[in-house]
């Protein structure tokens, strides 16, 4: 108690009760032809009996041109994703009754085969209702006129759902985990008895909606029976967990999530978007906390793992609500879910896209959304752009990827009153712990949506553990930052009492073990070790019960420990360098890459993109050091610093710079621009438009290629998949104006209707093109 009174923040974790961890039934288990096993305990996923931290990213194959699939999959893998979840939209495949399409971007089999090629697991979300802001929630228009209710147990709807599953099963054949393939799970329906969607056949006139369903678990079990009957056999099946949705948890894994940006509320809500409770630490796996915000399960929380599939990896703009996503909101969400007991992360969306065009109905998006664009401000954008959230998430994923044994079995401990903190309270330090009672991780979140948290300075956090006090002294953290700090952590035999730095990875070398950490924004880094088994630090002989190292906060550093367990190196990176950090497996060896642009690896070649900023040089550091045997598409020079050996890669100026294009005003809200032909050899060419107005639409020869709800940000359009079109005709930009004092004059006796406005705001301010090139590298 004396310690508690001395401290700003105190948490007793020594009396924590360890989880009773047990395997789930055979309904959550699978085995492949060579004996690899997937399963679940009540707390985490397992691979061959060991904890496996699943990280799922939503990516819709039919919303991505097939030429971009491989680049997308590789970027997701480099971002730390190991499972790709994908909606299989019914109306993308059977828009016309009885005519199934699996060609082009609809070729789900080819997409899953690419996932298999690159070692990515897949969860297919097979509907029949998906939502995903697609027309009718994915139900084909022709169902509207059938003499039965949709989303219901009746002969008519079951017949067509069975036929849908049969066609999917034919595409999935041989690609299930049991066959040695990547499909490990299938989602049955979506948000059943929780959500519907507008029937686009009638909405706006009768406000007709796809029903949410009323048959409860019986409906879900019937669909699972249909799926299995048609051959869709996977180790586990999933369903929606939130909102009171039907969830037969003996048969399906309920999946959860959370969003901090709610454009759907503006159907009937007026005013500023409220602050949401998403960034308050809570417990999601504790029978003594049977329900909390956005988590009200119909089962005991500890009986099933808390797993997510729809954490806000971004958000699309609806017509009534436009915003620019704060990208730090995404990793802050992951931090909150991890701290609360999540051992299976899932982002919606992780990769944005563009809706394919239909045959009967050209545009297949929901009415409140753009007709084509589904960029979602996601970590990977509509045209493969990597956003700041991509790099921030990747740094966080390294911890769970590299230390699943240390992480998955720990329990959540919250400070008293933590779950009662209000979103508007930006003064109180938000923190939580995951621990086994002795060691674990301290979580701190200093982000809150729709406001700004205050920078936290020089606060203390005391943890009373089974090994005694761990005192984090003088903790500071910038506004908008989040962090996960280890304590009483076993570093190759040496006990790290705590670090004021986030753990990334570990590499075992011939004569030493190397750990990578990074320093969060605003935090002064510090490492404190139990000195019992350490004889020297950085070559200097020491004998002390406690060893404290305070590296310089503005640059990377190396600390070398030596003692009875051999040599251990600690490489501390800056926050900026943590965003460059990625890992690959090369010749059965883990290799660390630091690169300040998007990088992918296909098992043979590294590919680096020209940077998004105006810079024709990027750095690539490789650890342990490897030579580069071949470089195509750029030139390079070797660079050596105190820690890394690397190369500086340089492109031609024309490959990196954005170019302002002249454009013509050809009518009210209409502009044309010609695309230069010299960039035929680039991977992507982004048309970047700065404009003011309501909606932007881009056409070539009267065919719409992109649209955008104006939110003040740059509107980007990828042109490569439209190359033949834009080489033969100008791009026409149509800007619908923002209208003030708008009304329709209907006073005429002759059925006349005339729109009248006091003021219209529309303009195109400037247009640029930004080429994206790649350099290809081989390692030696």
XYZ file of C-alpha atoms in Angstrom, residues 30-437:
408
model
C -8.634 -29.323 -39.317
C -5.748 -31.391 -40.613
C -3.965 -31.223 -43.957
C -2.565 -34.184 -45.979
C 0.926 -33.922 -44.443
C -0.322 -33.771 -40.852
C -0.386 -30.029 -40.138
C -3.165 -29.195 -37.717
C -5.230 -26.046 -37.210
C -7.319 -25.694 -34.090
C -8.587 -23.349 -31.415
C -8.433 -23.264 -27.689
C -10.914 -21.136 -25.806
C -8.329 -18.337 -25.959
C -6.300 -18.498 -29.176
C -5.772 -20.228 -32.503
C -3.269 -23.077 -32.695
C -0.991 -24.406 -35.405
C 0.321 -27.914 -34.741
C -0.640 -27.470 -31.109
C 1.250 -24.184 -30.613
C -0.234 -20.709 -30.185
C -0.719 -19.056 -33.569
C -1.610 -15.386 -33.702
C -3.994 -14.887 -36.595
C -4.054 -11.476 -38.288
C -6.790 -11.186 -40.875
C -7.155 -8.443 -43.459
C -10.284 -7.973 -45.555
C -9.618 -7.789 -49.294
C -12.331 -8.194 -51.940
C -10.922 -9.898 -55.041
C -13.860 -8.765 -57.199
C -13.169 -5.133 -56.308
C -9.548 -5.373 -57.497
C -8.378 -5.771 -61.082
C -6.859 -9.221 -61.482
C -3.563 -7.686 -62.634
C -3.210 -6.162 -59.132
C -3.966 -9.304 -57.110
C -0.412 -10.542 -56.668
C 0.950 -7.141 -55.670
C -1.933 -6.844 -53.179
C -1.310 -10.261 -51.621
C 2.412 -9.595 -51.289
C 1.838 -6.184 -49.700
C -0.587 -7.737 -47.229
C 1.932 -10.430 -46.344
C 4.702 -7.864 -45.857
C 2.307 -5.892 -43.642
C 2.077 -8.812 -41.216
C -1.252 -10.212 -42.433
C -1.369 -14.022 -42.468
C -5.066 -14.559 -43.294
C -6.980 -12.902 -46.135
C -10.727 -12.618 -45.578
C -12.855 -11.945 -48.626
C -16.547 -11.425 -49.271
C -17.920 -13.501 -52.148
C -20.660 -11.161 -53.366
C -23.569 -13.079 -54.866
C -24.547 -10.303 -57.270
C -20.979 -10.010 -58.547
C -21.226 -13.645 -59.651
C -24.904 -14.160 -60.531
C -26.224 -10.742 -61.453
C -28.393 -12.410 -64.111
C -30.376 -15.354 -62.816
C -28.699 -18.650 -63.643
C -25.673 -17.008 -65.310
C -22.633 -17.419 -63.064
C -19.495 -15.423 -63.813
C -16.045 -16.368 -62.571
C -14.024 -14.483 -65.162
C -11.595 -11.562 -64.776
C -11.784 -9.936 -61.351
C -14.523 -12.434 -60.425
C -12.161 -15.429 -60.790
C -12.083 -16.348 -57.136
C -10.282 -19.622 -57.827
C -7.322 -17.841 -59.420
C -7.211 -15.369 -56.527
C -7.134 -18.137 -53.903
C -4.436 -19.977 -55.884
C -2.291 -16.839 -55.697
C -2.877 -16.726 -51.934
C -1.675 -20.338 -51.770
C 1.388 -19.524 -53.875
C 2.452 -16.920 -51.333
C 1.595 -18.823 -48.151
C -1.496 -16.860 -47.149
C -4.500 -18.499 -45.491
C -7.998 -17.562 -46.668
C -11.420 -17.171 -45.034
C -14.184 -17.108 -47.655
C -17.240 -15.099 -46.584
C -19.850 -16.852 -48.705
C -23.064 -15.044 -47.739
C -25.677 -15.302 -49.119
C -26.036 -11.805 -47.594
C -22.713 -9.994 -47.155
C -23.459 -6.272 -47.009
C -20.033 -4.655 -47.604
C -21.781 -1.520 -48.953
C -22.579 -3.428 -52.137
C -25.946 -3.236 -53.905
C -28.669 -5.034 -51.883
C -25.988 -6.317 -49.503
C -24.880 -8.618 -52.305
C -28.298 -10.144 -53.061
C -29.092 -10.101 -56.797
C -31.922 -7.815 -57.915
C -33.861 -10.719 -59.375
C -34.478 -12.143 -55.902
C -36.694 -9.139 -55.120
C -39.480 -10.364 -57.357
C -39.436 -14.000 -56.247
C -42.477 -15.378 -54.336
C -40.595 -15.935 -51.076
C -38.780 -14.053 -48.356
C -35.014 -13.695 -48.580
C -32.794 -14.530 -45.612
C -35.358 -17.029 -44.433
C -35.794 -20.797 -44.115
C -38.148 -21.473 -46.996
C -37.872 -23.752 -49.975
C -37.352 -20.957 -52.490
C -34.530 -19.093 -50.757
C -32.846 -22.303 -49.634
C -32.909 -23.592 -53.224
C -31.085 -20.545 -54.595
C -28.629 -20.388 -51.690
C -27.801 -24.063 -52.202
C -27.174 -23.371 -55.885
C -24.927 -20.440 -54.976
C -22.894 -22.590 -52.576
C -22.636 -25.329 -55.218
C -21.046 -22.896 -57.658
C -18.653 -21.560 -55.029
C -17.729 -25.125 -54.049
C -16.775 -25.888 -57.646
C -14.382 -22.927 -57.587
C -12.921 -23.921 -54.207
C -12.384 -27.583 -55.100
C -8.938 -28.813 -54.036
C -8.136 -25.516 -52.277
C -9.374 -26.395 -48.795
C -6.933 -26.902 -45.925
C -7.849 -30.592 -45.850
C -6.540 -30.828 -49.433
C -3.341 -28.922 -48.714
C -4.914 -25.620 -49.779
C -5.189 -22.223 -48.069
C -8.942 -22.072 -47.247
C -9.108 -22.476 -43.477
C -12.491 -20.930 -42.743
C -15.862 -19.929 -44.167
C -18.166 -17.229 -42.842
C -21.856 -18.106 -42.919
C -24.101 -15.117 -43.724
C -23.372 -11.736 -42.155
C -25.042 -9.791 -39.362
C -28.106 -12.045 -39.421
C -30.868 -10.521 -37.279
C -28.682 -7.451 -36.827
C -28.535 -5.613 -40.151
C -30.126 -5.348 -43.569
C -29.452 -3.113 -46.555
C -31.495 -0.938 -48.917
C -33.254 -2.783 -51.719
C -31.823 -0.609 -54.475
C -34.769 -1.677 -56.667
C -37.038 0.638 -54.685
C -35.102 2.689 -52.161
C -35.641 6.428 -52.330
C -39.278 5.929 -53.302
C -40.614 3.343 -50.870
C -37.550 3.091 -48.625
C -37.678 -0.697 -48.895
C -35.002 -2.700 -47.063
C -33.581 -6.191 -47.269
C -34.896 -7.863 -44.102
C -32.516 -8.609 -41.250
C -33.932 -12.120 -40.784
C -35.968 -13.738 -38.032
C -35.182 -17.477 -37.974
C -32.375 -17.280 -35.423
C -29.712 -19.950 -35.053
C -31.787 -22.438 -37.049
C -31.152 -20.357 -40.186
C -27.412 -20.198 -39.567
C -27.192 -23.940 -38.935
C -29.227 -24.677 -42.050
C -26.792 -22.631 -44.165
C -23.804 -24.394 -42.639
C -25.462 -27.714 -43.451
C -25.957 -26.546 -47.061
C -22.335 -25.417 -47.355
C -20.957 -28.720 -46.056
C -23.381 -30.625 -48.241
C -22.006 -28.886 -51.322
C -18.422 -29.613 -50.272
C -17.415 -26.353 -48.562
C -15.606 -28.144 -45.740
C -13.190 -26.035 -43.686
C -11.523 -26.420 -40.262
C -13.870 -23.822 -38.803
C -16.846 -21.642 -39.693
C -17.408 -18.100 -38.502
C -20.370 -15.803 -37.947
C -21.120 -12.279 -36.772
C -20.804 -11.864 -33.018
C -22.012 -8.315 -32.432
C -25.350 -6.599 -32.180
C -27.411 -9.578 -31.065
C -26.770 -11.378 -34.351
C -27.667 -15.065 -34.490
C -24.533 -16.963 -33.472
C -24.704 -20.729 -32.842
C -21.408 -20.828 -31.007
C -21.257 -24.617 -30.647
C -20.825 -24.726 -34.420
C -19.332 -21.364 -35.419
C -16.717 -18.953 -34.109
C -18.313 -15.564 -33.385
C -16.207 -12.680 -34.658
C -16.229 -9.151 -33.275
C -14.916 -5.709 -34.162
C -15.411 -2.001 -33.725
C -15.526 1.238 -35.711
C -14.849 4.774 -34.572
C -16.231 6.448 -37.712
C -19.962 5.896 -38.255
C -21.135 7.499 -41.505
C -24.294 5.364 -41.434
C -25.656 7.306 -38.427
C -26.213 10.302 -40.685
C -29.237 8.656 -42.268
C -31.197 10.342 -39.468
C -28.619 11.978 -37.168
C -27.816 15.682 -37.275
C -24.848 17.405 -35.707
C -21.193 16.670 -35.172
C -20.035 13.067 -35.061
C -19.909 11.993 -31.400
C -16.767 10.814 -29.658
C -16.952 7.032 -29.512
C -16.038 4.691 -26.619
C -13.815 2.547 -28.898
C -10.528 3.712 -27.390
C -11.199 2.830 -23.759
C -9.532 -0.338 -22.434
C -11.988 -3.137 -21.655
C -12.020 -6.857 -20.874
C -13.303 -9.182 -23.567
C -12.300 -12.556 -22.094
C -13.399 -12.608 -18.478
C -16.472 -14.405 -17.127
C -16.700 -11.800 -14.366
C -17.250 -9.158 -17.082
C -20.050 -10.827 -19.072
C -20.702 -7.707 -21.176
C -19.129 -4.360 -21.950
C -19.344 -1.699 -24.645
C -19.902 -3.301 -28.086
C -19.453 -6.774 -26.580
C -22.555 -8.503 -25.261
C -22.058 -12.189 -25.985
C -24.745 -14.799 -25.405
C -22.017 -17.120 -24.081
C -19.516 -16.985 -21.228
C -16.599 -14.876 -22.551
C -13.938 -17.367 -21.435
C -15.597 -20.275 -23.242
C -14.511 -18.977 -26.686
C -11.627 -16.869 -27.956
C -12.296 -13.173 -28.440
C -11.563 -12.855 -32.159
C -12.100 -9.945 -34.529
C -12.926 -9.600 -38.207
C -14.161 -6.003 -38.441
C -11.845 -3.658 -36.598
C -11.975 -0.369 -38.462
C -9.026 -0.611 -40.839
C -10.438 2.512 -42.463
C -13.906 3.715 -43.401
C -15.674 4.790 -46.532
C -17.349 8.166 -46.873
C -21.135 8.045 -47.123
C -22.852 10.866 -48.971
C -24.039 12.539 -45.759
C -20.708 12.272 -43.933
C -17.284 13.031 -45.414
C -14.100 12.869 -43.380
C -10.368 12.256 -43.706
C -9.459 9.209 -41.657
C -6.792 9.783 -38.975
C -4.526 6.861 -39.836
C -3.268 6.499 -36.259
C -6.817 5.490 -35.329
C -6.215 2.038 -36.822
C -3.232 0.853 -34.783
C -4.777 2.472 -31.684
C -7.831 0.252 -32.246
C -5.565 -2.815 -32.525
C -3.802 -1.828 -29.299
C -7.152 -1.624 -27.465
C -8.385 -5.000 -28.723
C -5.077 -6.726 -27.967
C -4.999 -5.383 -24.431
C -8.569 -6.563 -23.847
C -7.785 -10.206 -24.614
C -7.853 -10.480 -28.410
C -5.520 -13.091 -29.907
C -6.958 -12.910 -33.424
C -6.994 -9.492 -35.089
C -9.134 -8.749 -38.142
C -9.326 -5.509 -40.143
C -12.144 -4.286 -42.384
C -10.997 -3.066 -44.821
C -7.267 -3.695 -45.126
C -7.210 -3.235 -48.923
C -9.652 -0.932 -50.661
C -10.942 -1.418 -54.182
C -13.271 -0.470 -57.024
C -16.597 -2.135 -57.741
C -16.822 -4.064 -60.985
C -19.512 -2.934 -63.386
C -22.581 -5.037 -63.910
C -24.510 -6.095 -66.969
C -28.084 -5.320 -65.923
C -27.100 -2.613 -63.413
C -23.930 -0.774 -64.288
C -23.158 0.281 -60.745
C -23.200 -2.262 -57.936
C -22.533 -0.166 -54.841
C -25.049 0.864 -52.190
C -26.824 4.153 -52.880
C -25.221 6.100 -50.016
C -21.711 5.343 -51.338
C -19.781 6.251 -54.481
C -20.934 4.266 -57.512
C -17.500 2.715 -58.157
C -14.982 3.617 -55.491
C -14.503 1.514 -52.368
C -11.122 2.910 -51.367
C -12.205 2.854 -47.712
C -9.150 4.981 -46.759
C -7.679 1.551 -46.043
C -4.095 0.620 -45.181
C -3.691 -0.348 -48.840
C -5.710 1.944 -51.048
C -7.896 1.463 -54.086
C -4.908 1.391 -56.446
C -2.345 -0.290 -54.201
C -1.214 2.877 -52.385
C 0.289 2.152 -48.962
C -1.040 4.530 -46.327
C 0.523 5.547 -42.963
C -1.774 3.028 -41.231
C -0.088 0.230 -43.227
C 3.310 1.018 -41.716
C 2.015 1.689 -38.206
C 0.120 -1.620 -38.176
C 3.115 -3.507 -39.537
C 5.249 -2.383 -36.603
C 2.563 -3.574 -34.176
C 2.097 -6.906 -35.974
C 5.771 -7.760 -35.552
C 5.246 -8.213 -31.805
C 2.389 -10.710 -32.054
C 3.973 -12.489 -35.035
C 7.333 -13.016 -33.356
C 6.274 -13.650 -29.749
C 3.001 -15.632 -29.788
C 4.067 -17.917 -26.921
C 4.884 -14.968 -24.676
C 1.707 -13.112 -25.661
C -1.228 -15.466 -26.241
C -1.499 -17.031 -22.766
C -1.450 -13.768 -20.817
C -4.563 -12.358 -19.141
C -5.923 -8.822 -19.072
C -5.597 -6.699 -15.928
C -7.165 -3.228 -15.908
C -6.806 -0.405 -13.394
C -9.849 0.119 -11.226
C -12.396 2.278 -13.006
C -10.696 1.907 -16.377
C -13.862 0.880 -18.211
C -15.706 3.895 -16.827
C -13.329 6.433 -18.409
C -15.319 8.715 -20.718
C -14.143 9.349 -24.290
C -14.107 13.084 -23.557
C -11.590 12.545 -20.747
C -8.302 13.281 -22.515
C -6.367 13.907 -19.287
C -6.481 10.474 -17.619
C -3.736 8.069 -18.639
C -5.285 5.073 -20.414
C -3.339 1.900 -19.719
C -3.790 -1.839 -19.279
C -1.658 -4.954 -18.759
C -1.555 -8.449 -20.193
C 0.362 -10.749 -17.898
C 0.841 -14.225 -16.442
C 1.353 -12.615 -13.029
